[in-house]
XYZ file of C-alpha atoms in Angstrom:
666
model
C 3.859 -10.157 -10.535
C 1.086 -12.730 -10.237
C 3.404 -15.739 -10.608
C 5.906 -14.568 -8.029
C 3.113 -13.850 -5.571
C 1.392 -17.233 -5.829
C 4.458 -19.393 -6.325
C 6.103 -17.964 -3.235
C 3.320 -19.472 -1.125
C 3.808 -22.828 -2.846
C 7.554 -22.746 -2.246
C 7.073 -22.699 1.509
C 4.201 -25.154 1.501
C 6.530 -27.770 0.074
C 9.330 -27.364 2.601
C 8.587 -25.683 5.880
C 5.171 -27.080 6.707
C 5.529 -30.798 6.192
C 5.728 -32.170 9.709
C 2.182 -31.702 11.022
C -1.315 -33.148 10.595
C -1.516 -34.627 7.064
C -5.268 -33.990 6.660
C -4.893 -30.310 7.464
C -1.853 -30.028 5.204
C -3.832 -31.498 2.290
C -6.574 -28.912 2.767
C -4.060 -26.073 2.831
C -2.362 -27.557 -0.255
C -5.752 -27.562 -1.972
C -6.317 -23.897 -1.082
C -2.955 -22.986 -2.604
C -3.767 -24.890 -5.805
C -6.995 -22.897 -6.046
C -4.961 -19.685 -5.801
C -2.631 -20.925 -8.533
C -5.660 -21.510 -10.796
C -7.064 -18.070 -9.979
C -10.035 -19.471 -8.035
C -9.786 -17.076 -5.108
C -13.322 -17.709 -3.820
C -12.720 -21.477 -3.592
C -9.441 -20.896 -1.759
C -11.179 -18.542 0.643
C -13.912 -21.104 1.313
C -11.296 -23.734 2.200
C -9.420 -21.404 4.564
C -12.674 -20.568 6.344
C -13.613 -24.242 6.635
C -10.329 -25.162 8.367
C -10.233 -22.189 10.745
C -11.549 -24.284 13.639
C -9.032 -27.068 12.928
C -6.218 -24.498 12.866
C -7.317 -23.166 16.252
C -7.578 -26.643 17.785
C -4.292 -27.931 16.368
C -2.287 -25.152 18.091
C 0.431 -25.724 15.497
C 2.264 -22.453 14.853
C 3.611 -23.515 11.444
C 0.159 -24.367 10.106
C -1.267 -21.182 11.607
C 1.395 -19.122 9.849
C 0.728 -20.847 6.546
C -3.039 -20.319 6.954
C -2.474 -16.613 7.632
C -0.360 -16.294 4.465
C -3.188 -17.782 2.377
C -5.756 -15.520 4.062
C -3.555 -12.515 3.384
C -3.285 -13.412 -0.298
C -7.067 -13.836 -0.722
C -7.643 -10.487 1.027
C -5.144 -8.879 -1.337
C -6.902 -10.342 -4.394
C -10.200 -8.905 -3.111
C -8.611 -5.457 -2.785
C -8.713 -5.490 1.036
C -5.141 -4.257 1.506
C -5.402 -3.457 5.270
C -6.606 -7.011 5.986
C -3.790 -8.502 3.883
C -1.180 -6.452 5.740
C -2.670 -7.504 9.090
C -2.555 -11.236 8.188
C 1.046 -11.020 6.935
C 2.195 -9.193 10.080
C 0.561 -11.878 12.254
C 2.357 -14.591 10.272
C 5.667 -12.709 10.600
C 5.351 -12.523 14.392
C 4.496 -16.238 14.647
C 7.545 -17.310 12.623
C 9.738 -14.966 14.634
C 8.501 -16.557 17.877
C 9.179 -20.128 16.696
C 12.514 -19.136 15.087
C 11.405 -20.328 11.624
C 13.633 -18.381 9.219
C 11.974 -19.747 6.060
C 8.468 -18.884 7.264
C 9.675 -15.482 8.426
C 11.176 -14.822 4.997
C 7.875 -15.848 3.405
C 5.887 -13.333 5.453
C 8.216 -10.359 4.953
C 8.438 -10.811 1.174
C 4.609 -10.937 1.100
C 4.590 -7.653 3.040
C 7.037 -6.199 0.508
C 4.701 -7.255 -2.336
C 1.528 -5.814 -0.834
C 3.219 -2.537 0.120
C 4.626 -2.306 -3.431
C 1.168 -2.866 -4.958
C -0.200 -0.180 -2.606
C 2.505 2.333 -3.692
C 4.040 2.378 -0.178
C 7.462 2.100 -1.750
C 9.585 2.899 1.311
C 7.935 0.103 3.319
C 8.364 -2.276 0.368
C 12.019 -1.277 0.102
C 12.559 -1.889 3.826
C 11.139 -5.430 3.723
C 12.945 -6.263 0.446
C 16.278 -5.296 2.016
C 15.519 -7.467 5.049
C 14.476 -10.455 2.918
C 17.604 -10.080 0.766
C 19.801 -10.205 3.874
C 18.043 -13.407 4.998
C 18.452 -14.889 1.505
C 22.181 -14.183 1.550
C 22.542 -15.594 5.061
C 20.860 -18.900 4.122
C 22.013 -18.853 0.448
C 18.378 -19.158 -0.676
C 18.471 -18.531 -4.449
C 14.724 -18.192 -4.905
C 14.374 -15.657 -2.116
C 17.340 -13.712 -3.519
C 15.712 -13.569 -6.964
C 12.374 -12.377 -5.562
C 13.978 -9.742 -3.316
C 16.209 -8.392 -6.082
C 13.286 -8.422 -8.525
C 11.210 -6.161 -6.272
C 14.154 -3.888 -5.441
C 14.966 -3.490 -9.141
C 11.322 -3.009 -10.154
C 10.846 -0.382 -7.450
C 13.724 1.762 -8.720
C 12.790 1.079 -12.364
C 9.344 2.624 -11.963
C 10.889 5.572 -10.084
C 13.116 6.219 -13.113
C 16.353 5.468 -11.214
C 17.639 3.032 -13.841
C 21.233 2.948 -12.552
C 20.177 1.756 -9.078
C 17.710 -0.671 -10.669
C 20.555 -2.044 -12.823
C 22.693 -2.583 -9.704
C 20.093 -4.773 -7.965
C 18.866 -6.623 -11.067
C 22.394 -7.442 -12.204
C 23.058 -9.119 -8.837
C 20.178 -11.461 -9.675
C 20.746 -12.258 -13.356
C 24.513 -12.684 -12.908
C 24.227 -14.958 -9.856
C 26.069 -18.159 -10.899
C 23.461 -20.316 -9.145
C 20.648 -19.001 -11.381
C 21.610 -21.505 -14.087
C 20.962 -24.364 -11.658
C 17.272 -23.494 -11.149
C 15.115 -26.538 -11.772
C 11.806 -26.018 -9.969
C 8.836 -24.400 -11.689
C 8.544 -21.601 -9.137
C 12.238 -20.736 -9.533
C 11.889 -20.642 -13.319
C 8.935 -18.254 -13.042
C 10.961 -16.040 -10.712
C 13.833 -16.124 -13.210
C 11.425 -15.059 -16.000
C 10.240 -12.062 -13.990
C 13.823 -11.062 -13.195
C 15.010 -11.369 -16.816
C 12.018 -9.365 -18.098
C 12.479 -6.340 -15.842
C 16.267 -6.431 -16.386
C 15.827 -6.383 -20.178
C 13.330 -3.504 -19.882
C 15.794 -1.558 -17.719
C 18.613 -2.114 -20.220
C 16.340 -0.652 -22.902
C 15.794 2.476 -20.810
C 19.583 2.761 -20.377
C 19.990 2.609 -24.181
C 21.809 -0.746 -24.176
C 19.612 -2.292 -26.861
C 21.845 -5.236 -27.832
C 22.035 -6.510 -24.259
C 18.307 -5.881 -23.846
C 17.632 -8.201 -26.815
C 20.049 -10.759 -25.342
C 18.126 -10.935 -22.064
C 14.724 -10.889 -23.765
C 15.907 -13.951 -25.729
C 16.980 -15.620 -22.473
C 13.544 -14.884 -21.007
C 11.934 -16.352 -24.135
C 13.920 -19.592 -23.708
C 12.782 -19.991 -20.086
C 9.180 -19.066 -20.996
C 9.101 -21.719 -23.736
C 10.545 -24.252 -21.300
C 7.582 -23.431 -19.034
C 5.246 -23.309 -22.069
C 3.808 -20.061 -20.683
C 2.181 -17.928 -23.392
C 1.919 -14.880 -21.090
C 5.688 -14.580 -20.735
C 6.243 -15.403 -24.422
C 4.021 -12.485 -25.412
C 5.656 -10.273 -22.790
C 8.932 -10.894 -24.627
C 7.392 -9.881 -27.985
C 6.000 -6.740 -26.384
C 9.429 -5.858 -24.948
C 11.275 -6.574 -28.205
C 8.694 -4.426 -30.002
C 9.796 -1.475 -27.894
C 13.465 -2.211 -28.604
C 12.661 -2.273 -32.344
C 11.179 1.215 -32.055
C 14.162 2.497 -30.080
C 16.455 1.182 -32.843
C 14.392 2.828 -35.606
C 12.604 -0.314 -36.865
C 8.941 0.756 -36.755
C 7.559 -2.030 -38.968
C 9.082 -4.824 -36.867
C 8.058 -3.033 -33.660
C 4.461 -2.656 -34.861
C 4.257 -6.342 -35.859
C 5.549 -7.542 -32.485
C 3.266 -5.257 -30.484
C 0.226 -6.075 -32.646
C 0.711 -9.794 -31.934
C 1.005 -9.007 -28.222
C -2.083 -6.754 -28.403
C -4.225 -9.539 -29.904
C -3.100 -11.875 -27.122
C -3.784 -9.415 -24.291
C -7.195 -8.505 -25.684
C -8.093 -12.208 -25.779
C -7.019 -12.476 -22.122
C -8.810 -9.212 -21.237
C -5.553 -7.856 -19.838
C -6.359 -4.159 -20.225
C -3.095 -2.881 -18.716
C -0.744 -4.569 -21.186
C -3.209 -4.014 -24.042
C -2.962 -0.285 -23.329
C 0.833 -0.486 -23.449
C 0.684 -2.273 -26.821
C -1.665 0.399 -28.216
C 0.788 3.114 -27.185
C 3.685 1.173 -28.736
C 1.825 0.638 -32.048
C 0.879 4.320 -32.143
C 4.525 5.258 -31.566
C 5.575 2.927 -34.398
C 3.160 4.500 -36.879
C 4.336 7.951 -35.798
C 7.965 7.005 -36.458
C 6.937 5.528 -39.827
C 5.139 8.758 -40.776
C 1.634 7.202 -40.717
C 0.136 10.065 -38.731
C -3.542 9.078 -39.103
C -2.858 5.515 -37.919
C -0.692 6.853 -35.106
C -3.505 9.196 -34.040
C -6.016 6.305 -34.011
C -3.934 4.001 -31.800
C -2.812 6.771 -29.451
C -6.433 7.881 -29.021
C -7.372 4.284 -28.170
C -4.552 4.133 -25.611
C -5.604 7.480 -24.112
C -9.249 6.377 -23.745
C -8.114 3.132 -22.086
C -5.915 5.034 -19.604
C -8.741 7.373 -18.634
C -11.386 4.630 -18.461
C -9.380 2.196 -16.337
C -7.299 4.703 -14.355
C -3.985 3.340 -15.679
C -1.570 6.249 -15.685
C 1.727 4.509 -16.514
C 1.622 5.453 -20.206
C -0.232 8.792 -20.024
C 2.875 10.977 -20.099
C 4.267 9.257 -23.235
C 0.838 9.317 -24.916
C 0.370 13.048 -24.302
C 3.877 13.849 -25.528
C 3.408 11.848 -28.735
C -0.037 13.383 -29.347
C 1.437 16.870 -28.947
C 4.209 16.131 -31.469
C 1.742 14.425 -33.826
C -0.695 17.356 -33.933
C 2.204 19.765 -34.372
C 3.248 17.815 -37.474
C -0.363 17.879 -38.675
C -0.491 21.645 -38.226
C -3.182 21.525 -35.532
C -1.331 23.767 -33.085
C -4.244 24.233 -30.665
C -4.474 20.498 -30.038
C -0.693 20.259 -29.947
C -0.593 22.932 -27.230
C -3.440 21.281 -25.306
C -1.682 17.910 -25.238
C 1.629 19.540 -24.394
C 0.014 21.083 -21.308
C -1.369 17.666 -20.323
C 2.093 16.187 -20.843
C 3.719 18.839 -18.635
C 1.132 18.343 -15.878
C 1.650 14.567 -15.919
C 5.437 14.924 -16.117
C 5.562 17.402 -13.216
C 3.270 15.203 -11.127
C 5.340 12.063 -11.770
C 8.611 13.874 -11.062
C 7.250 15.234 -7.798
C 5.944 11.803 -6.795
C 9.253 10.173 -7.731
C 11.156 12.799 -5.737
C 9.026 12.255 -2.644
C 9.256 8.458 -3.022
C 13.037 8.621 -3.413
C 13.305 10.683 -0.233
C 11.199 8.131 1.646
C 13.228 5.223 0.281
C 16.530 6.857 1.259
C 15.141 7.459 4.742
C 13.885 3.873 4.972
C 17.336 2.565 3.987
C 18.934 4.785 6.634
C 16.451 3.553 9.248
C 17.100 -0.039 8.188
C 20.872 0.353 8.625
C 20.293 2.151 11.916
C 18.031 -0.660 13.117
C 20.556 -3.305 12.075
C 23.289 -1.454 13.949
C 21.110 -1.227 17.068
C 20.188 -4.903 16.808
C 23.856 -5.919 16.458
C 24.774 -3.801 19.484
C 22.014 -5.356 21.589
C 23.031 -8.845 20.464
C 26.613 -8.097 21.512
C 25.376 -6.918 24.908
C 23.309 -10.088 25.210
C 26.355 -12.262 24.411
C 28.445 -10.444 26.989
C 25.721 -10.743 29.599
C 25.322 -14.437 28.834
C 29.071 -14.952 29.283
C 28.962 -13.128 32.607
C 25.971 -15.215 33.724
C 27.769 -18.452 32.808
C 30.834 -17.263 34.677
C 28.737 -16.475 37.731
C 27.123 -19.906 37.594
C 30.553 -21.492 37.784
C 31.404 -19.268 40.721
C 28.188 -20.314 42.464
C 29.087 -23.966 41.975
C 32.510 -23.394 43.453
C 30.985 -21.588 46.450
C 28.518 -24.441 46.989
C 31.354 -26.996 47.034
C 33.365 -24.813 49.371
C 30.402 -24.561 51.743
C 30.220 -28.346 52.004
C 33.964 -28.536 52.833
C 34.415 -25.512 55.086
C 31.721 -25.484 57.768
C 33.473 -22.738 59.724
C 33.181 -20.297 56.794
C 29.603 -21.238 55.910
C 28.123 -17.930 56.998
C 30.563 -15.861 54.967
C 30.258 -18.094 51.906
C 26.464 -17.923 52.082
C 26.710 -14.139 52.080
C 28.913 -14.219 48.953
C 26.549 -16.642 47.273
C 23.609 -14.368 48.005
C 25.417 -11.385 46.451
C 26.321 -13.330 43.310
C 22.764 -14.597 42.870
C 21.396 -11.052 43.039
C 23.950 -9.971 40.473
C 22.784 -12.728 38.135
C 19.187 -11.609 38.551
C 20.129 -8.025 37.682
C 21.994 -9.182 34.582
C 19.061 -11.319 33.420
C 16.722 -8.371 33.918
C 19.069 -6.220 31.851
C 18.964 -8.778 29.029
C 15.162 -8.766 29.135
C 15.108 -4.956 29.169
C 17.354 -4.707 26.122
C 15.295 -7.301 24.276
C 12.185 -5.227 24.991
C 14.015 -2.133 23.720
C 14.713 -3.920 20.432
C 11.032 -4.831 20.051
C 9.995 -1.260 20.844
C 12.498 0.046 18.277
C 10.906 -2.181 15.603
C 7.382 -0.976 16.431
C 8.501 2.673 16.492
C 10.069 2.230 13.061
C 6.814 0.899 11.572
C 4.753 3.697 13.167
C 7.130 6.408 11.920
C 7.040 4.779 8.492
C 3.238 4.948 8.321
C 3.128 8.619 9.410
C 5.786 9.492 6.826
C 3.707 7.890 4.082
C 0.621 9.933 5.032
C 2.454 13.263 4.778
C 4.312 12.274 1.597
C 1.036 11.371 -0.064
C -0.504 14.723 0.900
C 2.447 16.818 -0.310
C 2.948 14.876 -3.556
C -0.629 14.841 -4.751
C -3.666 16.691 -3.457
C -1.840 19.767 -2.121
C 0.426 20.044 -5.179
C -2.401 19.878 -7.715
C -4.243 23.125 -6.750
C -0.910 24.961 -6.289
C 0.150 23.950 -9.786
C -3.238 25.007 -11.214
C -3.047 28.429 -9.505
C 0.492 28.979 -10.846
C -0.499 27.848 -14.347
C -3.549 30.110 -14.678
C -1.781 33.055 -12.996
C 1.028 32.722 -15.550
C -1.538 32.447 -18.338
C -3.199 35.722 -17.230
C 0.221 37.405 -17.036
C 1.185 36.285 -20.562
C -2.160 37.301 -22.082
C -2.800 40.476 -20.025
C -2.847 42.700 -23.107
C -5.274 40.578 -25.145
C -7.402 38.721 -22.609
C -11.168 39.382 -22.592
C -13.174 40.087 -19.433
C -15.060 36.823 -19.855
C -11.817 34.819 -20.097
C -10.324 36.702 -17.143
C -13.352 35.942 -14.955
C -13.205 32.300 -16.050
C -9.510 32.008 -15.112
C -10.051 33.799 -11.793
C -12.916 31.448 -10.899
C -10.575 28.490 -11.493
C -7.923 30.105 -9.267
C -10.504 30.762 -6.526
C -11.781 27.176 -6.780
C -8.248 25.759 -6.349
C -7.510 28.134 -3.460
C -10.706 26.964 -1.757
C -9.679 23.348 -2.342
C -6.293 24.063 -0.697
C -8.053 25.627 2.314
C -10.327 22.584 2.669
C -7.342 20.234 2.440
C -5.207 22.167 4.956
C -8.075 22.276 7.490
C -8.783 18.562 7.009
C -5.103 17.616 7.341
C -4.868 19.690 10.536
C -7.858 17.862 12.017
C -6.529 14.463 10.891
C -3.018 14.972 12.321
C -4.203 16.371 15.677
C -6.716 13.617 16.452
C -4.136 11.367 18.126
C -2.572 14.320 19.988
C -5.712 15.284 21.880
C -6.419 13.827 25.304
C -9.698 11.941 25.575
C -11.744 13.397 28.436
C -15.184 11.814 28.658
C -18.206 13.142 30.460
C -21.961 13.469 30.249
C -23.010 14.797 26.826
C -26.570 16.024 26.157
C -27.557 14.475 22.810
C -30.019 17.215 21.788
C -27.535 19.973 22.588
C -24.631 18.519 20.601
C -26.906 17.870 17.582
C -28.219 21.448 17.802
C -24.616 22.750 17.863
C -23.848 20.813 14.679
C -27.067 22.092 13.076
C -25.996 25.686 13.828
C -22.548 25.178 12.295
C -24.110 23.702 9.129
C -26.944 26.268 8.986
C -25.754 27.885 5.739
C -25.339 24.469 4.085
C -28.844 23.436 5.215
C -30.379 26.663 3.906
C -28.533 26.517 0.566
C -29.866 23.032 -0.213
C -33.311 23.508 1.489
C -32.459 20.529 3.652
C -33.482 19.437 7.124
C -31.778 17.628 10.020
C -34.072 15.577 12.262
C -33.166 14.061 15.656
C -35.330 10.990 16.240
C -35.207 8.349 19.004
C -32.385 8.986 21.479
C -31.471 8.909 25.178
C -31.237 12.224 26.954
C -27.479 11.907 27.539
C -24.521 9.667 26.711
C -21.032 9.301 28.160
C -18.418 10.425 25.585
C -15.972 13.146 24.573
C -18.149 16.053 23.436
C -15.659 17.610 21.000
C -14.912 14.346 19.199
C -18.611 13.414 19.073
C -19.326 16.850 17.559
C -16.658 16.262 14.881
C -18.109 12.837 13.954
C -21.668 14.190 13.634
C -20.565 17.290 11.711
C -18.727 15.251 9.049
C -21.518 12.679 8.610
C -24.333 15.288 8.498
C -22.379 17.444 6.049
C -21.817 14.399 3.786
C -25.530 13.536 3.866
C -26.469 17.091 2.817
C -23.657 17.641 0.292
C -23.810 14.370 -1.675
C -27.535 14.702 -2.294
C -29.477 15.613 -5.414
C -33.009 15.459 -3.978
C -35.180 18.596 -3.908
C -35.274 18.481 -0.105
C -32.272 16.692 1.413
C -33.136 15.053 4.747
C -30.784 13.628 7.364
C -32.134 11.673 10.351
C -30.182 10.948 13.550
C -31.070 8.193 15.996
C -29.306 6.729 19.040
C -29.974 3.386 20.726
C -28.373 2.175 23.962
C -27.543 -1.547 23.799
C -25.710 -2.903 26.844
C -22.514 -0.906 27.242
C -22.632 0.438 23.682
C -24.248 3.552 22.146
C -25.392 2.705 18.598
C -25.741 5.812 16.391
C -27.326 5.905 12.924
C -27.145 8.798 10.431
C -29.668 8.165 7.630
C -29.902 10.344 4.478
C -31.820 10.373 1.202
C -28.717 11.163 -0.859
C -26.934 9.538 -3.791
C -26.104 6.273 -2.055
C -22.872 4.289 -2.441
C -22.348 1.004 -4.299
C -21.279 -1.896 -1.995
C -17.855 -2.283 -3.650
C -16.896 1.197 -2.391
C -18.043 0.747 1.236
C -14.487 0.162 2.492
C -12.677 2.552 0.107
C -14.626 5.654 1.190
C -12.953 5.540 4.619
C -9.426 5.522 3.126
C -7.238 8.627 2.847
C -8.033 10.855 -0.167
C -10.583 8.429 -1.681
C -13.323 10.292 -3.591
C -16.172 8.821 -5.647
C -16.992 12.126 -7.385
C -14.823 14.793 -8.986
C -14.125 18.110 -7.244
C -16.061 20.150 -9.799
C -19.286 18.334 -8.897
C -18.803 18.054 -5.127
C -16.027 20.077 -3.485
C -14.121 18.444 -0.626
C -10.748 17.293 0.687
C -11.192 13.513 0.498
C -10.334 13.295 4.203
C -13.748 13.721 5.877
C -14.630 10.056 6.333
C -10.977 9.161 7.101
C -11.056 11.723 9.934
C -14.400 10.366 11.124
C -13.128 6.772 11.245
C -9.952 7.866 13.048
C -11.980 9.743 15.698
C -14.331 6.764 16.184
C -11.351 4.412 16.557
C -9.724 6.849 19.003
C -12.876 6.614 21.143
C -12.635 2.806 21.049
C -15.539 2.353 18.646
C -16.232 1.178 15.098
C -17.949 2.676 12.039
C -19.588 1.333 8.877
C -22.148 1.997 6.147
C -25.302 0.386 4.774
C -26.065 1.724 1.303
C -26.920 1.038 -2.310
C -26.384 3.418 -5.191
C -29.444 5.652 -5.686
C -31.136 4.675 -2.398
C -29.474 6.884 0.194
C -27.065 5.802 2.929
C -27.071 4.826 6.598
C -23.766 5.557 8.359
C -23.606 3.812 11.731
C -21.062 3.955 14.508
C -20.841 2.341 17.935
C -19.128 3.899 20.946
C -18.493 2.274 24.332
C -20.403 3.789 27.284
C -20.302 2.218 30.751
C -22.565 4.834 32.339
C -25.468 6.863 31.025
C -28.540 8.670 32.356
């Protein structure tokens, strides 16, 4: 994934951006080399240093290239929204200057970042578009990258037949054998690797080995140890599938040593699971237990969930063989939970992808129709221009008919103007259709995420423990029954919190914003009354400090912002007497609010994540909540035309600030 991402930038730097200021090009080349070496901070420093030159040069190609580099550095830093913003800006620039290569660069980068962010329908949409461009211009590299992402997307959803369809188009392309450049060879390696893995899942082990060997040949040509070890890891799995545990263990152990030396925890975890599976197949149950335990601890510690289902299933079977049926049952339950969750997520993702493909075809059909209208209108306009020329010549020859001919000319000119306006209107409709598609896509992702994760989890827990009570009704003790009922009540409460939060989140954009004079003391007192039970339970206090008497805002939305921030300050707080202070300062045409608490505090690396949907820094057993509170708060602040942020360090409390525009105040 890393090589495709970086090399794609380099591909376009060597072709599409070579006709502008040489000094600026050298600096951008240097930034890309830094990215290739993994020196993201150095690359970022270079892009910042040339920002003024980019602005002064007014060269759209260089600006697009600069935005692509900025997007990549943002992505490496984990700032996904910023990366998406930079790539969209680059896409629009290349569309304006009719640069098909630059446009292809930006949309494949969008496909990558959406894939990494698990927004699979958006990734699918951009991959399909980039593949169409690649076929139009017969761009082999772009075809390989597009097909790689399409195949990988369906591979991880478990749709191996569809993955095989896309990947086969890439590996069987006759032009693939003519690849000479380094970036094309790396793309070929990625494509061969995922195709071989998919063949293994389909049970075609001989062909899987064949394509792993092809990948090994290309990797050795590149002298790239990462891909060489990736081949050994893949062949190790094939060995296990074919009942050769010793060979599989040896291959995966060699790969494990390599990945540990590179501190690649993800692939190291996969090797541990593979070695554990090999020992299990060989009957070495103690060794299998050791490696599977190591893999399980790695998955939990680093939040890698790709292998959890297989680990839990193997552990269940292992403990059953050992005669430890309690542990076997415990791991089987974990396996079922993980399996159900992954199936539900895959189902939701498949629905979104099917819908995105339908919308893509619909959009293409609309675009083709509008283009046909534009061609017809252009033909009519050209025809009318010829008519106008004829009328002009006739006017110079026939003075007697000049008045009548002028009248005809006037009519024809108006008709041309109407036709040109119609062309402009239809072009605007196409642009609006594109924007509507992206907006609908984003809303669909929000609801899919809710239904496939946070809402499903408590429902599944309630069903599980209800079934458990039903099965054990004759033998269950009162203590166990109360314990199970408390778990059911907890999950029901979590569902209620989530439903209320989702309702608030969805209806924010639907409410009209009516601003007026809001008394600061009164709105704070209203919030204090609503949170009275929370304040009493934690022996806390809410203090209103410096503030103007009134501000100009929407009272209901301001109430919602303050309620969420005050409740957070009181809830995430372990002090004997939680204290939350509110202050307001009027600066120019801005009201600057600060909500200061003496709570747990938040480490700087989480300052952006806490405002994202369903991001929680603590588990639900310790602090109950929906994971939507701060997302709702940010959405309300943005709806009011403001901004929000946090100043905090872990263990030193937090200061949430937000600024709202206010042109009048008393």
